[in-house]
């Protein structure tokens, strides 16, 4: 295995790949800076730019975009108190307070150092974890695949917060979208309305651009705030006292984030909020949290970045994405003719280990490129939004076309932009739609194969230990948070404030 | 019935409640349509094996149940509807150091378009116009017209500034997609 790892590093550390990872981190940071446009949108919009590259180079660039957009979102959270995406929301609590005190540079510096340290520390964890998970996944048959995907969907609804019923409704909608096109078993055309382009199903990238980019831009176009009070950035290198305060939270956040990120549905948002709650709980000076505590930035940022690494574990070994961004990445893998799953590490070791080695590149790029350039990135936040959103709309439509040079994909994007805008306005989360769409394409063939191998006996799911365990876990992950919420509501008479909620 | 002779406040509440319930009902209705179509595809074959309708059918039942329960919740509880905390969107900023931007650009703008909903729908409409025009005018020219229209018509940016921004944006898109990536963008069809 050492040879494969060495080869991976040799493949990743070429001049071309280094150039593309730097470009990816740079572009990802710019996308991440724009409020509301998270890493999933960034990867989806920029996916067409990678299509002319070799698969490894393209995937390395996309991973760079993923890292960059997470960091960009944190800059926005610290400087203008508006998180670029949900995962960086918790950073506003202490990051923005520090920025208002004239320490925006230190806050951004701690954010970058925490991200770098956590990302670098957890890559070896990923390297150890992947072969074990792959060999475990080799025991999976169709029933286990179905049950695992079911667990991932249940986890999205159960762990993502908000309203579980709405998350479940959106998961169901995504599953319905997954059935558009030819039925995998019978070849029957379903929900195609005699449109030839729909026979092959909905294009994932076009759907994502519509749901995330177009609908979000439409929702924000009418109510956008400009960063007129943008905090000034002085001295990006934190003082020694800051670094000492950040060391513990970075270590704890890194480990917590990695394992939470590996859970389908939990992802970086849950990881960063959990890390903040944990740091506040174990702190001797809880009262500093929310008032500019370095630990309140270091822990969540470390968790946020290591969750990105963790999210690659189920994606690469099980072929199951745990978040919207990894769902887009799965789409990218498939576009390049690569199918992640139990055999991925053995069949395509050059891609697998090259990609993992490139994570080091991405993390280094974050530190050496993004940290010194943070003041430059901050200037992007001064550009009025009315110049930016027409460009995002245009690039989105162009990107949807460019993934397959098919004009129909542009219509798909516009239609899903409208659907996404309506759902946002009605208070429905959009991430489960994407996971439903992606996982539905795994679940239905698995269900059909299970039905064929068992002669129609669906109790087979409970007769096989691994699939039964996943089914039980799916029920638990849905029921336990609900019961927990009921118990809490009966105990707490008044709604707690955000910091108290984080504590819990 | 209730609305005849009812006080305006009560009528307003009923209308508001209907607006809150409507999106959930629409979703449940969509689920019902999918369920009916799935029954047509068939759920199980005589031997117990699955048929093409089973998977979308189960998903439709789930959608109807969840959207239906949300409709009931929106209909009977006071604090409902709209986007709420924890729905997976970033938290709203709390204000300090941030100034609400005018809904329109430098020059003010048309009053009707100042409503957020109209502006949002206009953005989606412009995206549709790009796609519609691209078959005739080509994609880049359609994008140029749409960008110029949005900046000048909706955002009241000066024509010169809008033209410069549009030209630079379209040039960048041409460089990336056509020149560097060799994407065969839909060309101008007019006059061919």
XYZ file of C-alpha atoms in Angstrom:
696
model
C 0.000 0.000 0.000
C 2.932 2.335 0.697
C 3.881 2.100 -2.964
C 0.382 3.160 -3.989
C 0.491 6.099 -1.592
C 3.897 7.137 -2.955
C 2.550 6.862 -6.483
C -0.473 8.930 -5.464
C 1.789 11.695 -4.192
C 3.885 11.542 -7.363
C 0.724 11.797 -9.509
C -0.756 14.631 -7.484
C 2.360 16.757 -7.064
C 2.882 17.577 -10.737
C 3.157 21.179 -11.901
C -0.149 20.935 -13.773
C -2.020 19.583 -10.759
C -0.467 22.118 -8.417
C -1.569 24.857 -10.801
C -5.108 23.532 -10.990
C -5.473 23.014 -7.256
C -4.344 26.607 -6.701
C -6.841 27.777 -9.313
C -9.553 25.641 -7.700
C -8.888 27.023 -4.226
C -8.851 30.556 -5.618
C -12.123 30.194 -7.552
C -13.736 28.278 -4.684
C -12.857 31.069 -2.261
C -14.449 33.667 -4.530
C -17.658 31.601 -4.808
C -17.607 30.901 -1.058
C -17.413 34.624 -0.335
C -20.809 35.230 -1.910
C -23.463 34.850 0.784
C -25.762 31.893 0.277
C -23.739 30.211 -2.451
C -22.132 27.282 -0.654
C -19.586 24.719 -1.737
C -22.178 22.586 -3.591
C -23.037 25.502 -5.851
C -19.366 26.362 -6.273
C -18.455 22.855 -7.355
C -21.505 22.604 -9.643
C -20.974 25.973 -11.361
C -17.259 25.369 -11.864
C -17.563 21.703 -12.865
C -17.732 22.528 -16.603
C -14.372 24.304 -16.323
C -12.746 20.981 -15.387
C -14.241 18.895 -18.188
C -11.348 19.279 -20.601
C -8.826 18.040 -18.013
C -7.560 14.570 -17.167
C -9.849 12.934 -14.562
C -7.310 13.195 -11.728
C -6.519 16.836 -12.501
C -10.209 17.671 -12.720
C -11.041 15.952 -9.423
C -8.079 17.616 -7.729
C -9.322 20.995 -8.925
C -12.849 20.245 -7.696
C -11.475 19.237 -4.287
C -9.603 22.567 -4.252
C -12.863 24.382 -5.026
C -14.496 22.507 -2.120
C -11.773 23.599 0.333
C -11.652 27.142 -1.028
C -15.396 27.704 -0.810
C -15.429 26.613 2.844
C -12.708 29.168 3.630
C -14.375 31.911 1.574
C -17.602 31.410 3.504
C -15.714 31.950 6.770
C -14.170 35.232 5.536
C -17.672 36.542 4.813
C -18.891 35.352 8.209
C -16.062 37.147 10.012
C -16.055 40.374 8.030
C -19.730 41.131 7.439
C -21.512 38.832 9.892
C -23.190 37.019 6.988
C -22.128 33.394 6.644
C -21.282 32.280 3.126
C -22.940 28.958 3.917
C -24.620 27.203 6.832
C -21.393 25.528 8.026
C -19.761 28.882 8.741
C -22.804 30.388 10.494
C -21.409 29.619 13.936
C -18.189 31.537 13.168
C -20.151 34.795 13.058
C -20.668 34.589 16.845
C -17.048 35.174 17.803
C -15.431 36.002 14.449
C -17.523 39.061 13.753
C -17.197 40.270 17.345
C -13.419 40.081 17.026
C -13.598 41.896 13.688
C -15.581 44.730 15.257
C -12.879 45.063 17.867
C -10.328 45.620 15.097
C -9.003 42.035 15.140
C -10.483 40.806 11.829
C -7.008 39.821 10.651
C -6.396 37.623 13.681
C -9.845 36.025 13.300
C -9.213 35.208 9.631
C -5.698 34.013 10.482
C -6.999 31.665 13.185
C -9.674 30.448 10.770
C -7.068 29.647 8.092
C -4.596 28.055 10.513
C -7.339 25.937 12.123
C -8.588 24.792 8.721
C -5.073 23.971 7.583
C -4.111 22.121 10.767
C -7.323 20.116 10.959
C -7.306 19.286 7.267
C -3.674 18.156 7.385
C -4.086 16.161 10.601
C -7.119 14.230 9.399
C -5.800 13.204 5.980
C -3.777 10.361 7.585
C -6.982 9.345 9.391
C -8.696 9.171 6.017
C -5.808 7.127 4.598
C -6.117 4.600 7.425
C -9.889 4.572 7.360
C -10.443 4.093 3.624
C -8.923 0.597 3.121
C -10.826 -0.749 6.147
C -14.100 0.738 4.990
C -13.482 -0.575 1.468
C -12.874 -4.135 2.643
C -15.989 -3.928 4.840
C -18.015 -2.616 1.901
C -16.936 -5.594 -0.215
C -19.399 -7.675 1.830
C -22.250 -5.515 0.605
C -24.834 -7.011 -1.713
C -27.908 -5.315 -3.130
C -29.897 -5.417 0.163
C -27.016 -3.808 2.067
C -26.579 -1.127 -0.608
C -30.265 -0.278 -0.419
C -30.280 -0.238 3.386
C -27.143 1.946 3.515
C -28.643 4.492 1.114
C -31.842 4.424 3.171
C -29.792 5.134 6.290
C -28.083 8.064 4.541
C -31.453 9.561 3.628
C -32.863 8.998 7.115
C -29.768 10.619 8.610
C -30.284 13.702 6.435
C -33.790 14.121 7.791
C -32.939 13.179 11.356
C -29.621 14.935 11.913
C -29.746 18.002 9.712
C -31.963 19.974 12.104
C -34.942 22.136 11.222
C -38.183 20.322 10.470
C -37.698 16.548 9.933
C -41.045 16.318 8.081
C -39.918 18.940 5.586
C -36.545 17.246 5.121
C -38.321 13.936 4.560
C -40.708 15.535 2.066
C -37.761 16.917 0.116
C -35.999 13.557 0.257
C -39.127 11.982 -1.218
C -39.235 14.646 -3.928
C -35.600 13.877 -4.778
C -36.393 10.153 -4.948
C -39.255 10.902 -7.349
C -36.925 13.005 -9.521
C -34.519 10.050 -9.540
C -37.165 7.893 -11.234
C -37.510 10.214 -14.238
C -36.310 8.375 -17.365
C -35.931 4.723 -18.236
C -36.740 2.177 -15.538
C -33.472 0.251 -14.910
C -35.186 -3.161 -14.956
C -37.992 -2.998 -17.521
C -36.829 -0.147 -19.764
C -40.200 1.568 -19.329
C -40.128 5.358 -19.702
C -41.394 7.044 -16.548
C -42.428 10.697 -16.055
C -40.785 11.739 -19.344
C -43.865 13.427 -20.895
C -42.630 12.240 -24.313
C -39.572 14.488 -24.060
C -36.662 12.551 -25.566
C -34.058 14.366 -23.429
C -35.749 13.136 -20.258
C -35.356 9.471 -21.230
C -31.824 9.449 -19.802
C -33.019 11.100 -16.607
C -32.436 14.523 -15.094
C -28.938 15.943 -15.379
C -27.537 16.238 -11.852
C -25.367 19.289 -12.499
C -28.186 21.188 -14.230
C -30.527 20.370 -11.339
C -27.976 21.492 -8.745
C -27.212 24.771 -10.523
C -30.944 25.465 -10.734
C -31.774 24.445 -7.172
C -28.829 26.018 -5.405
C -27.429 28.810 -7.568
C -30.413 30.169 -9.485
C -32.986 29.895 -6.695
C -30.588 31.325 -4.109
C -29.618 34.244 -6.353
C -33.296 34.887 -7.089
C -34.129 34.808 -3.376
C -31.292 37.175 -2.521
C -31.656 39.582 -5.439
C -34.482 41.428 -3.714
C -33.034 41.573 -0.245
C -29.296 41.701 -0.467
C -27.139 43.653 1.916
C -23.916 45.321 0.900
C -20.866 45.313 3.074
C -20.743 49.003 3.738
C -19.430 48.324 7.224
C -16.773 45.886 6.103
C -14.234 45.437 8.879
C -10.674 46.473 8.087
C -8.062 43.723 8.094
C -4.831 44.330 9.993
C -2.080 41.758 10.663
C -3.221 38.300 9.616
C -0.859 36.418 11.917
C -2.418 35.825 15.351
C -0.400 36.539 18.507
C 1.152 33.668 20.482
C -1.616 33.810 23.077
C -4.222 33.238 20.340
C -2.315 30.261 18.981
C -2.040 28.740 22.456
C -5.780 29.194 23.027
C -6.550 27.656 19.619
C -4.375 24.519 19.898
C -6.781 22.419 21.985
C -9.956 23.343 20.088
C -8.192 22.605 16.774
C -7.259 19.080 17.916
C -10.693 18.310 19.318
C -12.513 19.945 16.406
C -10.420 18.002 13.885
C -11.252 14.579 15.342
C -14.903 15.431 15.986
C -15.329 16.956 12.521
C -13.789 13.988 10.742
C -16.139 11.438 12.254
C -19.232 13.645 12.070
C -18.371 14.480 8.454
C -18.172 10.787 7.642
C -21.766 10.343 8.793
C -24.189 10.757 5.921
C -26.418 13.751 6.436
C -24.493 15.278 9.331
C -21.695 17.037 7.454
C -19.748 20.198 8.100
C -22.647 22.252 9.484
C -23.450 19.836 12.299
C -19.717 19.327 12.953
C -19.011 23.052 13.356
C -22.016 23.616 15.637
C -21.157 20.545 17.746
C -17.562 21.714 18.089
C -18.685 25.176 19.239
C -21.022 23.631 21.810
C -18.297 21.288 23.050
C -15.696 24.063 23.407
C -18.121 26.266 25.282
C -19.130 23.438 27.593
C -15.570 22.498 28.573
C -14.318 26.084 28.818
C -13.607 27.581 32.261
C -14.631 30.980 30.924
C -17.881 30.256 29.135
C -18.899 33.900 29.316
C -16.264 34.818 26.670
C -18.073 32.782 24.033
C -20.067 34.964 21.703
C -17.847 37.911 22.671
C -14.780 37.153 20.574
C -13.357 33.911 22.002
C -10.571 32.486 19.829
C -11.736 28.975 20.769
C -15.128 29.789 19.263
C -13.469 30.249 15.879
C -10.705 27.636 16.054
C -12.879 24.646 17.049
C -15.689 25.112 14.518
C -13.281 25.972 11.692
C -11.185 22.876 12.419
C -14.336 20.734 12.564
C -15.675 22.308 9.386
C -12.544 21.521 7.386
C -11.935 18.019 8.748
C -15.587 17.193 8.042
C -14.752 17.774 4.373
C -12.123 15.017 4.638
C -14.511 12.781 6.574
C -17.207 13.212 3.919
C -14.887 11.641 1.351
C -14.803 8.318 3.272
C -18.377 7.143 2.491
C -18.204 8.737 -0.963
C -15.047 6.944 -2.093
C -15.624 3.556 -0.459
C -19.397 3.138 -0.456
C -20.316 5.403 -3.351
C -22.742 7.147 -0.995
C -22.526 10.933 -0.723
C -23.222 12.381 2.697
C -23.788 15.991 1.681
C -24.913 18.065 -1.274
C -21.299 18.850 -2.204
C -20.216 15.225 -2.174
C -23.331 14.465 -4.254
C -22.067 16.921 -6.875
C -18.620 15.364 -6.638
C -20.177 11.937 -7.185
C -21.774 13.399 -10.315
C -18.334 14.622 -11.389
C -16.807 11.172 -10.813
C -19.511 9.624 -12.993
C -18.990 12.223 -15.756
C -15.332 11.161 -15.851
C -16.325 7.481 -16.040
C -15.235 6.696 -12.485
C -17.598 4.831 -10.175
C -16.768 5.219 -6.482
C -17.568 2.193 -4.333
C -15.985 -0.796 -2.595
C -13.769 -1.602 -5.590
C -12.676 1.972 -6.249
C -9.533 1.767 -4.089
C -8.354 -1.407 -5.815
C -9.574 -0.735 -9.372
C -8.528 2.921 -9.639
C -5.749 3.339 -7.044
C -4.031 6.063 -9.082
C -7.155 8.244 -8.876
C -7.955 7.360 -5.248
C -4.493 7.958 -3.784
C -3.733 10.858 -6.116
C -6.912 12.583 -4.969
C -6.144 11.986 -1.285
C -2.573 13.229 -1.724
C -3.957 16.342 -3.389
C -5.837 17.189 -0.192
C -2.446 18.148 1.263
C -1.987 20.428 -1.719
C -5.403 21.978 -1.142
C -4.643 22.629 2.509
C -1.249 24.134 1.771
C -2.834 26.316 -0.904
C -5.384 27.532 1.654
C -2.609 28.715 3.928
C -0.003 30.084 1.529
C -2.367 31.526 -1.071
C -5.593 32.433 0.673
C -4.289 33.799 3.942
C -2.041 36.509 2.415
C -4.757 37.284 -0.131
C -7.569 37.622 2.409
C -7.550 41.470 2.184
C -7.855 41.179 -1.597
C -10.740 38.701 -1.301
C -12.404 41.039 1.156
C -12.593 43.675 -1.573
C -14.924 41.366 -3.536
C -17.432 41.910 -0.754
C -17.435 45.615 -1.652
C -18.695 44.934 -5.195
C -22.429 45.763 -5.264
C -24.530 42.621 -5.519
C -26.426 44.025 -8.498
C -23.270 43.510 -10.577
C -22.661 40.008 -9.256
C -26.031 38.301 -9.459
C -26.619 38.795 -13.210
C -23.183 37.255 -13.753
C -24.006 34.265 -11.539
C -27.259 33.712 -13.460
C -25.418 33.862 -16.803
C -22.565 31.588 -15.683
C -25.086 29.162 -14.190
C -27.045 28.835 -17.436
C -23.833 28.603 -19.484
C -22.403 26.007 -17.094
C -25.564 23.884 -17.327
C -25.186 23.841 -21.114
C -21.463 23.144 -21.063
C -21.591 19.916 -18.998
C -23.016 17.995 -21.965
C -23.396 20.654 -24.700
C -27.139 20.118 -24.491
C -29.537 23.100 -24.639
C -32.177 21.063 -22.776
C -30.022 21.204 -19.648
C -30.434 24.987 -19.600
C -34.216 24.507 -19.413
C -33.697 21.997 -16.605
C -31.702 24.612 -14.702
C -34.333 27.312 -15.172
C -37.161 24.944 -14.170
C -35.344 23.810 -11.033
C -34.458 27.424 -10.248
C -38.169 28.173 -10.139
C -38.950 25.028 -8.117
C -36.092 25.763 -5.709
C -37.190 29.367 -5.223
C -40.740 28.242 -4.403
C -39.467 25.618 -1.964
C -37.131 28.116 -0.267
C -39.979 30.554 0.172
C -42.131 27.809 1.671
C -39.349 26.970 4.138
C -38.241 23.643 2.669
C -34.535 22.699 2.738
C -33.061 21.936 -0.683
C -30.123 19.695 0.230
C -32.284 16.549 0.745
C -33.663 16.909 -2.802
C -30.172 16.462 -4.231
C -29.340 13.557 -1.937
C -32.664 11.930 -2.797
C -31.948 12.368 -6.499
C -28.468 10.839 -6.223
C -29.262 8.091 -3.728
C -32.491 7.193 -5.518
C -30.392 6.175 -8.511
C -28.511 3.782 -6.222
C -31.534 2.579 -4.249
C -33.930 1.625 -6.996
C -31.605 -0.746 -8.897
C -30.572 -2.219 -5.520
C -34.231 -2.754 -4.613
C -34.908 -4.414 -7.965
C -31.890 -6.739 -7.598
C -32.911 -7.567 -4.027
C -36.407 -8.403 -5.200
C -34.995 -10.647 -7.934
C -32.577 -12.499 -5.640
C -35.192 -13.045 -2.926
C -38.046 -13.914 -5.271
C -40.026 -10.911 -4.086
C -39.482 -11.481 -0.353
C -38.650 -8.025 0.986
C -38.140 -9.412 4.503
C -34.663 -10.269 3.254
C -33.647 -6.770 4.427
C -34.201 -7.878 8.021
C -32.745 -11.367 7.553
C -29.249 -10.154 6.616
C -27.355 -8.700 9.584
C -25.701 -5.687 7.896
C -28.829 -4.540 6.105
C -30.917 -5.159 9.229
C -28.469 -3.023 11.231
C -28.784 -0.184 8.724
C -32.593 -0.442 8.738
C -32.665 -0.289 12.554
C -30.178 2.615 12.508
C -32.401 4.427 9.979
C -35.398 4.130 12.295
C -33.343 5.220 15.311
C -31.831 8.210 13.561
C -35.318 9.424 12.710
C -37.035 8.613 15.986
C -34.398 9.507 18.602
C -33.951 13.203 17.633
C -37.739 13.521 17.516
C -38.153 12.018 21.014
C -35.228 14.120 22.257
C -36.874 17.249 20.875
C -40.195 16.345 22.513
C -38.493 15.784 25.859
C -36.595 19.074 25.577
C -39.682 21.036 24.626
C -41.475 19.719 27.680
C -38.534 20.754 29.910
C -37.766 24.171 28.440
C -40.521 26.708 28.920
C -38.986 29.591 26.973
C -37.063 29.310 23.702
C -33.348 29.327 24.452
C -31.048 31.777 22.701
C -28.649 30.572 20.042
C -25.682 30.030 22.344
C -27.762 27.988 24.781
C -29.109 25.948 21.891
C -25.570 25.269 20.729
C -24.740 24.062 24.206
C -27.346 21.392 23.905
C -69.290 31.199 4.099
C -67.045 32.608 6.833
C -65.857 35.415 4.665
C -69.360 36.745 3.925
C -69.901 39.582 6.329
C -66.809 38.637 8.329
C -64.643 41.465 9.668
C -61.691 42.416 7.413
C -59.170 41.290 10.052
C -60.670 37.797 10.101
C -60.770 37.654 6.302
C -57.156 38.757 6.211
C -56.220 35.983 8.666
C -58.049 33.357 6.593
C -56.342 34.500 3.387
C -52.963 34.520 5.126
C -53.531 31.035 6.503
C -54.484 29.806 3.010
C -51.277 31.301 1.593
C -49.254 29.483 4.265
C -50.964 26.157 3.600
C -50.910 26.386 -0.204
C -47.273 25.345 -0.893
C -47.645 22.239 1.267
C -50.912 21.338 -0.453
C -49.290 21.803 -3.868
C -46.532 19.388 -2.877
C -49.069 16.885 -1.568
C -51.016 17.243 -4.816
C -47.870 16.601 -6.857
C -47.274 13.510 -4.731
C -50.831 12.343 -5.402
C -50.341 12.657 -9.161
C -47.096 10.641 -8.943
C -48.849 8.031 -6.789
C -51.659 7.603 -9.312
C -49.230 7.319 -12.221
C -47.125 4.816 -10.254
C -50.192 2.625 -9.715
C -50.563 2.629 -13.484
C -46.956 1.419 -13.851
C -47.685 -1.335 -11.291
C -46.095 -1.953 -7.884
C -45.766 -5.750 -7.686
C -45.840 -8.532 -10.289
C -47.887 -11.677 -9.497
C -44.805 -13.487 -8.113
C -44.170 -10.673 -5.649
C -41.356 -9.078 -7.655
C -41.153 -5.314 -7.829
C -42.521 -3.358 -10.775
C -41.524 0.100 -12.110
C -44.205 1.849 -10.060
C -43.098 0.655 -6.611
C -40.208 3.027 -5.966
C -41.855 6.275 -7.152
C -45.058 5.109 -5.464
C -43.417 4.730 -2.045
C -41.668 8.089 -2.475
C -45.007 9.674 -3.404
C -46.694 8.249 -0.288
C -43.871 9.706 1.826
C -44.228 13.086 0.092
C -47.997 13.155 0.585
C -47.669 12.209 4.272
C -44.953 14.765 5.076
C -46.308 17.654 2.998
C -49.812 16.843 4.266
C -48.671 16.950 7.883
C -46.939 20.269 7.240
C -50.136 21.616 5.656
C -52.084 20.613 8.758
C -49.440 22.185 10.997
C -49.486 25.404 8.972
C -53.270 25.420 9.096
C -53.710 24.913 12.824
C -50.692 26.495 14.495
C -50.084 30.192 14.945
C -46.350 30.420 14.259
C -46.012 28.812 10.874
C -44.951 29.103 7.297
C -42.094 30.902 5.665
C -38.532 30.216 6.385
C -37.593 29.492 9.954
C -34.382 29.067 11.865
C -32.742 25.730 11.319
C -34.056 25.169 7.839
C -30.572 24.701 6.563
C -30.005 28.301 5.565
C -27.376 30.552 7.068
C -28.493 32.666 9.989
C -29.512 36.222 9.201
C -26.958 38.805 10.182
C -27.768 40.940 13.167
C -27.230 44.312 11.689
C -24.229 46.148 13.065
C -21.937 47.398 10.365
C -24.306 46.315 7.657
C -26.504 48.625 5.724
C -29.619 47.480 3.918
C -28.954 47.874 0.213
C -31.488 49.592 -1.943
C -33.563 47.057 -3.797
C -32.638 48.694 -7.031
C -29.360 49.986 -8.293
C -27.882 53.457 -8.401
C -30.699 55.168 -10.182
C -33.659 54.110 -8.068
C -35.841 51.876 -10.221
C -39.393 51.020 -11.110
C -41.630 50.890 -8.031
C -43.202 47.549 -8.904
C -39.826 45.896 -9.252
C -38.834 47.070 -5.804
C -40.777 44.229 -4.206
C -38.455 41.313 -3.436
C -40.783 38.729 -4.985
C -41.045 40.622 -8.279
C -37.278 41.058 -8.383
C -36.724 37.381 -7.687
C -39.153 36.290 -10.368
C -37.541 38.750 -12.772
C -34.175 37.053 -12.195
C -35.678 33.677 -13.028
C -37.470 35.210 -16.012
C -34.222 36.607 -17.345
C -32.651 33.154 -17.098
C -35.561 31.775 -19.134
C -35.154 34.563 -21.694
C -31.461 33.669 -22.125
C -32.421 30.084 -22.926
C -35.255 31.130 -25.246
C -33.125 33.566 -27.214
C -30.079 31.302 -27.360
C -31.663 29.177 -30.103
C -31.961 32.237 -32.349
C -29.295 34.712 -31.285
C -26.696 32.288 -29.958
C -25.870 31.836 -26.286
C -23.302 34.600 -25.797
C -25.374 37.278 -27.534
C -28.436 36.233 -25.512
C -26.417 36.478 -22.313
C -25.163 39.919 -23.349
C -28.704 41.163 -23.988
C -29.955 39.677 -20.716
C -27.092 41.170 -18.689
C -27.571 44.572 -20.263
C -31.337 44.357 -19.729
C -30.951 43.426 -16.055
C -28.350 46.078 -15.311
C -30.013 48.940 -17.192
C -33.693 48.000 -16.957
C -33.912 46.569 -13.466
C -30.917 47.962 -11.628
C -30.818 51.383 -13.320
C -27.054 51.206 -13.860
C -25.880 53.791 -16.428
C -25.830 52.473 -19.975
C -22.106 53.042 -20.389
C -21.164 51.272 -17.169
C -23.583 48.400 -17.908
C -22.162 48.051 -21.428
C -18.600 47.861 -20.111
C -19.526 45.258 -17.445
C -21.483 43.219 -20.011
C -18.695 43.330 -22.590
C -16.069 42.251 -20.055
C -18.291 39.453 -18.692
C -19.135 38.078 -22.138
C -15.500 38.297 -23.205
C -14.472 36.320 -20.100
C -17.146 33.688 -20.776
C -16.051 33.383 -24.400
C -12.407 33.042 -23.350
C -13.140 30.327 -20.755
C -15.826 28.278 -22.468
C -15.293 28.756 -26.204
C -11.578 29.476 -26.498
C -10.083 27.513 -23.592
C -12.574 24.650 -23.125
C -13.740 24.328 -26.762
C -17.383 24.139 -25.733
C -19.464 24.412 -28.935
C -21.747 27.226 -27.769
C -25.049 27.625 -29.686
C -24.222 30.116 -32.494
C -26.226 32.979 -33.980
C -28.947 31.480 -36.218
C -30.558 34.701 -37.371
C -30.107 35.294 -41.110
C -28.607 31.860 -41.782
